[in-house]
Coordinates of C-alpha atoms in Angstrom, one line a residue:
X1 CA -13.2 40.3 -0.8
X2 CA -12.1 41.4 2.7
X3 CA -7.7 40.8 3.3
X4 CA -6.9 40.0 6.8
X5 CA -2.9 40.3 7.9
X6 CA -3.5 36.6 9.4
X7 CA -3.2 34.6 6.0
X8 CA -3.6 31.8 7.9
X9 CA -7.1 30.0 8.6
X10 CA -7.7 27.4 10.9
X11 CA -8.6 24.5 9.1
X12 CA -11.8 23.3 11.4
X13 CA -13.3 26.6 11.4
X14 CA -17.0 26.0 11.3
X15 CA -18.5 28.0 8.1
X16 CA -21.7 27.7 6.5
X17 CA -21.0 27.4 2.9
X18 CA -22.6 30.0 0.5
X19 CA -22.5 30.3 -3.6
X20 CA -19.1 30.4 -4.8
X21 CA -16.5 28.5 -5.7
X22 CA -14.0 26.9 -3.3
X23 CA -10.4 25.9 -4.7
X24 CA -8.0 23.6 -3.0
X25 CA -5.2 22.4 -3.5
X26 CA -2.4 20.4 -1.2
X27 CA 1.3 22.2 -1.4
X28 CA 4.9 20.3 -0.4
X29 CA 8.0 21.1 -2.4
X30 CA 6.1 22.1 -4.9
X31 CA 7.8 25.7 -4.8
X32 CA 9.1 25.1 -9.4
X33 CA 5.2 24.9 -10.2
X34 CA 3.4 26.7 -7.4
X35 CA 3.3 29.9 -8.9
X36 CA 2.0 29.1 -12.5
X37 CA -0.4 26.6 -10.5
X38 CA -1.6 29.4 -8.9
X39 CA -1.4 31.9 -11.3
X40 CA -4.0 29.3 -13.5
X41 CA -6.5 29.5 -11.0
X42 CA -6.5 33.1 -10.3
X43 CA -7.4 33.4 -14.3
X44 CA -10.8 31.3 -13.8
X45 CA -13.2 33.4 -14.7
X46 CA -16.7 32.4 -12.8
X47 CA -20.0 34.2 -11.8
X48 CA -19.7 34.6 -8.0
X49 CA -17.3 35.5 -5.3
X50 CA -13.8 32.1 -6.0
X51 CA -11.2 31.8 -3.1
X52 CA -7.7 29.5 -3.1
X53 CA -6.8 28.0 0.4
X54 CA -3.8 25.5 0.2
X55 CA -2.6 23.7 2.4
X56 CA 0.8 24.0 3.2
X57 CA 2.5 20.9 4.5
X58 CA 6.4 21.0 6.0
X59 CA 8.1 21.8 3.3
X60 CA 12.3 22.5 3.1
X61 CA 12.7 24.3 -0.5
X62 CA 10.5 28.0 0.4
X63 CA 7.4 26.5 -1.7
X64 CA 5.9 28.2 2.9
X65 CA 7.6 31.2 2.4
X66 CA 6.1 31.6 -2.3
X67 CA 3.2 30.7 -0.4
X68 CA 3.1 33.2 2.1
X69 CA 4.5 35.4 -0.7
X70 CA 1.5 34.3 -2.9
X71 CA -1.1 35.0 -0.1
X72 CA 0.2 38.5 0.8
X73 CA -0.3 40.2 -2.6
X74 CA -4.0 38.8 -3.1
X75 CA -6.8 38.7 -0.6
X76 CA -8.7 35.4 -2.3
X77 CA -5.6 32.7 -0.9
X78 CA -6.1 31.6 2.1
X79 CA -3.6 29.3 4.1
X80 CA -4.0 26.4 6.4
X81 CA -1.5 24.5 7.7
X82 CA -1.5 20.3 6.9
X83 CA 1.7 19.4 9.2
X84 CA 0.6 15.9 9.2
X85 CA 1.6 16.2 4.9
X86 CA -0.4 13.9 3.2
X87 CA -2.8 15.4 0.7
X88 CA -6.5 13.5 1.4
X89 CA -5.8 15.1 5.1
X90 CA -4.2 19.0 3.3
X91 CA -7.3 18.4 1.3
X92 CA -9.7 18.3 4.2
X93 CA -8.3 21.0 5.8
X94 CA -8.9 22.7 3.1
X95 CA -12.2 21.6 2.5
X96 CA -13.2 22.3 6.1
X97 CA -11.8 26.4 5.9
X98 CA -13.1 27.0 2.8
X99 CA -16.6 29.2 2.3
X100 CA -18.3 28.6 -0.7
X101 CA -20.8 26.0 -2.1
X102 CA -19.1 24.1 -4.6
X103 CA -15.2 22.9 -4.3
X104 CA -12.5 22.9 -6.6
X105 CA -8.9 20.7 -6.5
X106 CA -6.7 21.2 -8.3
X107 CA -2.8 20.1 -7.1
X108 CA 0.4 22.0 -7.7
X109 CA 1.7 20.1 -10.2
X110 CA -1.3 21.0 -12.7
X111 CA -2.7 24.0 -14.3
X112 CA -6.1 24.5 -15.3
X113 CA -7.0 25.3 -18.6
X114 CA -8.7 28.8 -19.5
X115 CA -12.2 28.3 -18.9
X116 CA -12.2 25.3 -16.9
X117 CA -13.8 26.5 -14.2
X118 CA -16.7 28.3 -15.9
X119 CA -17.4 25.0 -18.0
X120 CA -16.9 22.6 -15.4
X121 CA -19.6 24.6 -13.4
X122 CA -21.9 24.5 -16.1
X123 CA -21.1 21.0 -16.4
X124 CA -21.8 20.2 -13.0
X125 CA -25.3 22.3 -13.4
X126 CA -26.4 20.7 -17.1
X127 CA -25.8 16.9 -15.9
X128 CA -27.0 17.3 -12.1
X129 CA -24.0 15.6 -11.5
X130 CA -22.0 15.4 -7.5
X131 CA -18.7 15.3 -9.4
X132 CA -17.0 16.9 -12.9
X133 CA -13.6 15.7 -13.3
X134 CA -12.3 16.5 -17.0
X135 CA -9.0 15.1 -19.2
X136 CA -5.5 14.9 -17.0
X137 CA -2.8 16.0 -20.3
X138 CA 0.4 15.7 -18.9
X139 CA 3.8 18.0 -20.2
X140 CA 7.7 17.8 -20.3
X141 CA 10.5 19.5 -20.3
X142 CA 13.0 17.5 -20.3
X143 CA 13.5 14.5 -22.9
X144 CA 13.1 12.3 -20.0
X145 CA 10.1 14.3 -18.7
X146 CA 8.4 14.2 -22.2
X147 CA 9.1 10.8 -21.9
X148 CA 6.3 10.1 -19.1
X149 CA 4.4 13.9 -19.9
X150 CA 3.2 10.6 -23.8
X151 CA 3.3 7.8 -21.7
X152 CA 1.0 9.3 -18.8
X153 CA -1.1 10.6 -22.1
X154 CA -1.6 6.8 -23.3
X155 CA -3.5 4.1 -22.3
X156 CA -0.1 1.7 -22.5
X157 CA 1.1 3.6 -20.3
X158 CA -1.8 4.6 -17.3
X159 CA -4.1 1.9 -18.1
X160 CA -6.3 3.8 -20.2
X161 CA -8.4 5.9 -17.7
X162 CA -11.1 7.9 -19.1
X163 CA -9.1 11.1 -17.5
X164 CA -6.2 9.5 -20.1
X165 CA -7.5 8.9 -22.6
X166 CA -11.5 8.8 -23.8
X167 CA -13.1 10.7 -26.0
X168 CA -17.0 10.8 -25.3
X169 CA -19.0 12.2 -22.4
X170 CA -20.2 10.5 -19.8
X171 CA -20.3 8.9 -16.6
X172 CA -17.1 7.8 -14.7
X173 CA -15.8 5.5 -11.9
X174 CA -13.5 8.5 -10.5
X175 CA -13.1 12.4 -11.8
X176 CA -9.6 13.7 -12.4
X177 CA -9.2 16.6 -9.8
X178 CA -12.6 17.2 -9.8
X179 CA -15.2 19.9 -9.3
X180 CA -18.0 18.6 -6.4
X181 CA -21.2 20.2 -4.8
X182 CA -20.2 21.1 -0.9
X183 CA -23.2 19.6 0.0
X184 CA -22.0 16.0 -1.5
X185 CA -19.3 15.8 0.3
X186 CA -21.4 16.9 4.2
X187 CA -23.3 13.8 2.9
X188 CA -20.8 11.0 2.4
X189 CA -17.7 12.4 4.5
X190 CA -15.4 14.5 2.7
X191 CA -11.7 12.3 2.5
X192 CA -10.5 9.2 3.9
X193 CA -7.4 9.9 6.3
X194 CA -6.1 6.5 6.0
X195 CA -6.0 6.1 2.3
X196 CA -2.8 8.3 0.9
X197 CA -3.0 7.8 -2.7
X198 CA -6.0 6.9 -4.2
X199 CA -8.1 9.1 -2.1
X200 CA -10.2 10.6 -4.9
X201 CA -11.5 7.2 -6.7
X202 CA -12.1 6.2 -3.0
X203 CA -14.1 9.7 -2.6
X204 CA -16.2 8.6 -6.1
X205 CA -16.9 4.9 -5.1
X206 CA -18.7 6.5 -2.0
X207 CA -20.4 9.4 -4.1
X208 CA -21.7 6.8 -6.6
X209 CA -22.9 4.3 -3.9
X210 CA -24.6 7.0 -2.3
X211 CA -26.9 7.2 -5.2
X212 CA -24.8 10.5 -7.0
X213 CA -23.8 10.7 -10.0
X214 CA -19.7 11.3 -11.3
X215 CA -19.5 13.1 -14.7
X216 CA -16.2 13.4 -17.3
X217 CA -16.1 16.1 -19.6
X218 CA -13.7 16.1 -22.2
X219 CA -14.1 19.5 -22.7
X220 CA -12.4 19.8 -19.5
X221 CA -8.3 20.5 -20.2
X222 CA -5.9 20.5 -16.8
X223 CA -2.1 20.5 -17.8
X224 CA -0.4 18.4 -15.6
X225 CA 4.0 18.6 -15.2
X226 CA 5.6 14.6 -14.6
X227 CA 8.3 13.6 -11.7
X228 CA 11.6 14.6 -13.2
X229 CA 13.5 11.7 -12.9
X230 CA 14.1 8.2 -13.0
X231 CA 13.7 8.0 -9.1
X232 CA 11.6 9.8 -8.1
X233 CA 9.2 8.5 -10.9
X234 CA 10.1 5.1 -9.5
X235 CA 9.3 6.9 -6.1
X236 CA 5.9 8.0 -7.4
X237 CA 4.4 4.4 -8.9
X238 CA 5.5 2.8 -6.2
X239 CA 3.7 4.0 -3.6
X240 CA 0.8 4.6 -5.9
X241 CA 0.5 0.9 -6.5
X242 CA 0.8 0.2 -3.1
X243 CA -1.6 2.6 -2.4
X244 CA -3.6 0.8 -4.9
X245 CA -3.2 -3.1 -3.4
X246 CA -4.8 -1.5 0.2
X247 CA -7.8 -0.2 -2.4
X248 CA -7.9 -3.7 -3.6
X249 CA -7.8 -5.8 0.6
X250 CA -10.6 -3.1 1.1
X251 CA -13.0 -3.6 -1.9
X252 CA -12.0 -6.7 -4.2
X253 CA -13.8 -6.6 -7.2
X254 CA -15.2 -2.9 -7.4
X255 CA -11.7 -1.9 -8.5
X256 CA -11.1 -2.6 -11.7
X257 CA -8.7 -4.9 -13.8
X258 CA -6.7 -3.1 -15.7
X259 CA -5.3 -2.6 -11.9
X260 CA -4.4 -6.4 -12.0
X261 CA -2.1 -5.9 -15.1
X262 CA 0.8 -4.2 -14.0
X263 CA 1.7 -6.7 -10.7
X264 CA 1.0 -9.7 -13.4
X265 CA 3.9 -8.4 -15.7
X266 CA 6.2 -8.3 -12.3
X267 CA 5.0 -12.0 -11.2
X268 CA 6.3 -13.0 -15.3
X269 CA 9.6 -11.2 -14.6
X270 CA 9.7 -13.0 -11.6
X271 CA 9.2 -16.2 -12.6
X272 CA 11.2 -14.9 -16.3
X273 CA 14.1 -15.6 -13.7
X274 CA 13.8 -18.2 -11.4
X275 CA 13.4 -20.7 -14.8
X276 CA 17.0 -19.2 -16.3
X277 CA 18.0 -19.8 -13.3
X278 CA 17.5 -23.4 -12.5
X279 CA 17.8 -24.1 -16.8
X280 CA 21.3 -22.8 -16.7
X281 CA 22.3 -25.0 -13.4
X282 CA 20.1 -28.4 -15.0
X283 CA 17.5 -28.5 -13.2
X284 CA 15.4 -27.5 -16.0
X285 CA 16.3 -29.5 -19.5
X286 CA 14.4 -31.2 -22.2
X287 CA 11.1 -30.8 -23.2
X288 CA 9.7 -29.1 -19.9
X289 CA 13.0 -26.9 -20.2
X290 CA 11.2 -25.3 -24.6
X291 CA 7.7 -25.7 -22.7
X292 CA 8.9 -23.9 -19.4
X293 CA 11.0 -20.8 -22.2
X294 CA 7.9 -21.2 -24.5
X295 CA 4.8 -20.2 -21.5
X296 CA 7.4 -17.6 -19.7
X297 CA 9.9 -16.1 -22.3
X298 CA 7.1 -15.6 -25.0
X299 CA 4.7 -13.3 -22.3
X300 CA 7.4 -11.0 -21.8
X301 CA 8.8 -11.1 -25.0
X302 CA 6.1 -9.8 -26.2
X303 CA 5.8 -7.0 -23.2
X304 CA 9.3 -6.1 -25.6
X305 CA 8.4 -5.9 -28.5
X306 CA 5.5 -3.3 -27.7
X307 CA 7.8 -1.0 -25.7
X308 CA 9.9 -1.0 -28.1
X309 CA 6.7 -0.7 -31.3
X310 CA 5.5 2.9 -28.3
X311 CA 9.0 4.2 -28.4
X312 CA 10.0 3.8 -31.9
X313 CA 6.1 4.8 -32.3
X314 CA 5.4 8.8 -34.4
X315 CA 5.2 11.2 -32.0
X316 CA 7.9 9.5 -30.0
X317 CA 10.1 12.9 -29.7
X318 CA 14.2 13.0 -30.1
X319 CA 16.7 10.1 -29.8
X320 CA 16.9 10.9 -25.9
X321 CA 13.0 10.8 -25.2
X322 CA 13.1 7.8 -27.0
X323 CA 15.6 6.3 -25.4
X324 CA 14.4 7.7 -22.1
X325 CA 10.5 6.0 -23.5
X326 CA 12.1 2.7 -22.8
X327 CA 13.3 2.9 -19.7
X328 CA 10.3 5.2 -18.6
X329 CA 7.8 2.8 -19.6
X330 CA 8.6 -0.9 -17.7
X331 CA 9.3 1.4 -14.8
X332 CA 6.0 2.9 -14.5
X333 CA 4.8 -0.9 -14.7
X334 CA 7.2 -2.8 -12.2
X335 CA 6.9 0.1 -9.8
X336 CA 3.3 0.5 -9.7
X337 CA 3.3 -3.5 -10.0
X338 CA 5.7 -4.1 -7.2
X339 CA 3.7 -2.0 -4.6
X340 CA 0.8 -3.4 -5.7
X341 CA 1.8 -6.7 -4.7
X342 CA 3.1 -5.2 -1.2
X343 CA 0.1 -3.1 -0.3
X344 CA -2.1 -6.7 -1.9
X345 CA -0.4 -9.2 0.8
X346 CA 0.3 -6.9 3.9
X347 CA -1.3 -3.2 3.4
X348 CA -0.1 0.1 2.2
X349 CA 0.1 0.5 5.7
X350 CA 2.8 4.3 6.3
X351 CA 3.9 3.9 2.6
X352 CA 4.3 7.8 1.3
X353 CA 5.1 9.2 -2.2
X354 CA 8.5 10.1 -1.2
X355 CA 8.9 11.7 -4.8
X356 CA 7.5 14.5 -2.8
X357 CA 10.0 14.8 0.3
X358 CA 13.2 16.7 0.1
X359 CA 12.7 17.9 -3.5
X360 CA 15.7 20.7 -5.9
X361 CA 13.4 21.4 -8.7
X362 CA 14.2 23.9 -11.9
X363 CA 11.6 26.2 -11.9
X364 CA 9.3 26.6 -14.8
X365 CA 10.4 28.9 -17.4

């Protein structure tokens, strides 16, 4: 490929896609992870030309400077600006500047496994699908991050989506990241820029409604590195829940039933607090108090037993990781549920994933 002195390209560059693969990656405050993510992309062996288009948000941790150094060192890397910092805006900017007929979405917090792209392209062709995705396999370094990663990989943590634990290949509701045909994206429209989280689910809904196939292939694996602190995790899950609530407002029961479990937990906890206050003040007593205790505290006790069982189950790591699990699992569920209820009741509005802002990460080894 020819090199150019200015590695930044306009997002609205008019191109006719040709045979080849364009990897697209939105980036914001990912200095600790970007180099590893980029290396995993550049190591992919695909037939024909390939490029990586990075959509750079206004990072404050040196990410932009690192991306520019990487682009200078390898002319397969191209840069576009994403001043809004929103993921779907960045994805659309990168896709708009891309040159090839197959789009592979990549996350800066992820690393593609060797042979990922070649296998995905084979599956895309074999199944005649419009979008193909695989397994999101979370990994961690610290006891906290390992606890989060274990719950990401468990249906108890994130609700059993196909890419968190399904093992059989077949049609799917959505695809993690996604290897997509550019012609289908042009047909149905790119990512909806009014949706800040869950934009992939909404895009795949439109793809399926247009009569195309979304496919899950468990042989495809992407390593994902979760947030590194409790506060960042809680912020991430609250924002994700808020946007799922927004999607429920827009699309109703097209959303799976599993999305309603965390908000149900939040309501049970709130009801338990109310019942407890009424019992302590004597407003609720006698048979009514006993019935309320069974109805409200019973499900809550079962949930706490579930959390304890997950923390103590084999494969839960050392003592510190087990202790973190006791905190992380309720944090994921309650933060997501609180965000969901807010999103359903008043809409997500301008909710953003604050965990991506102003980060100070330790580089990966």
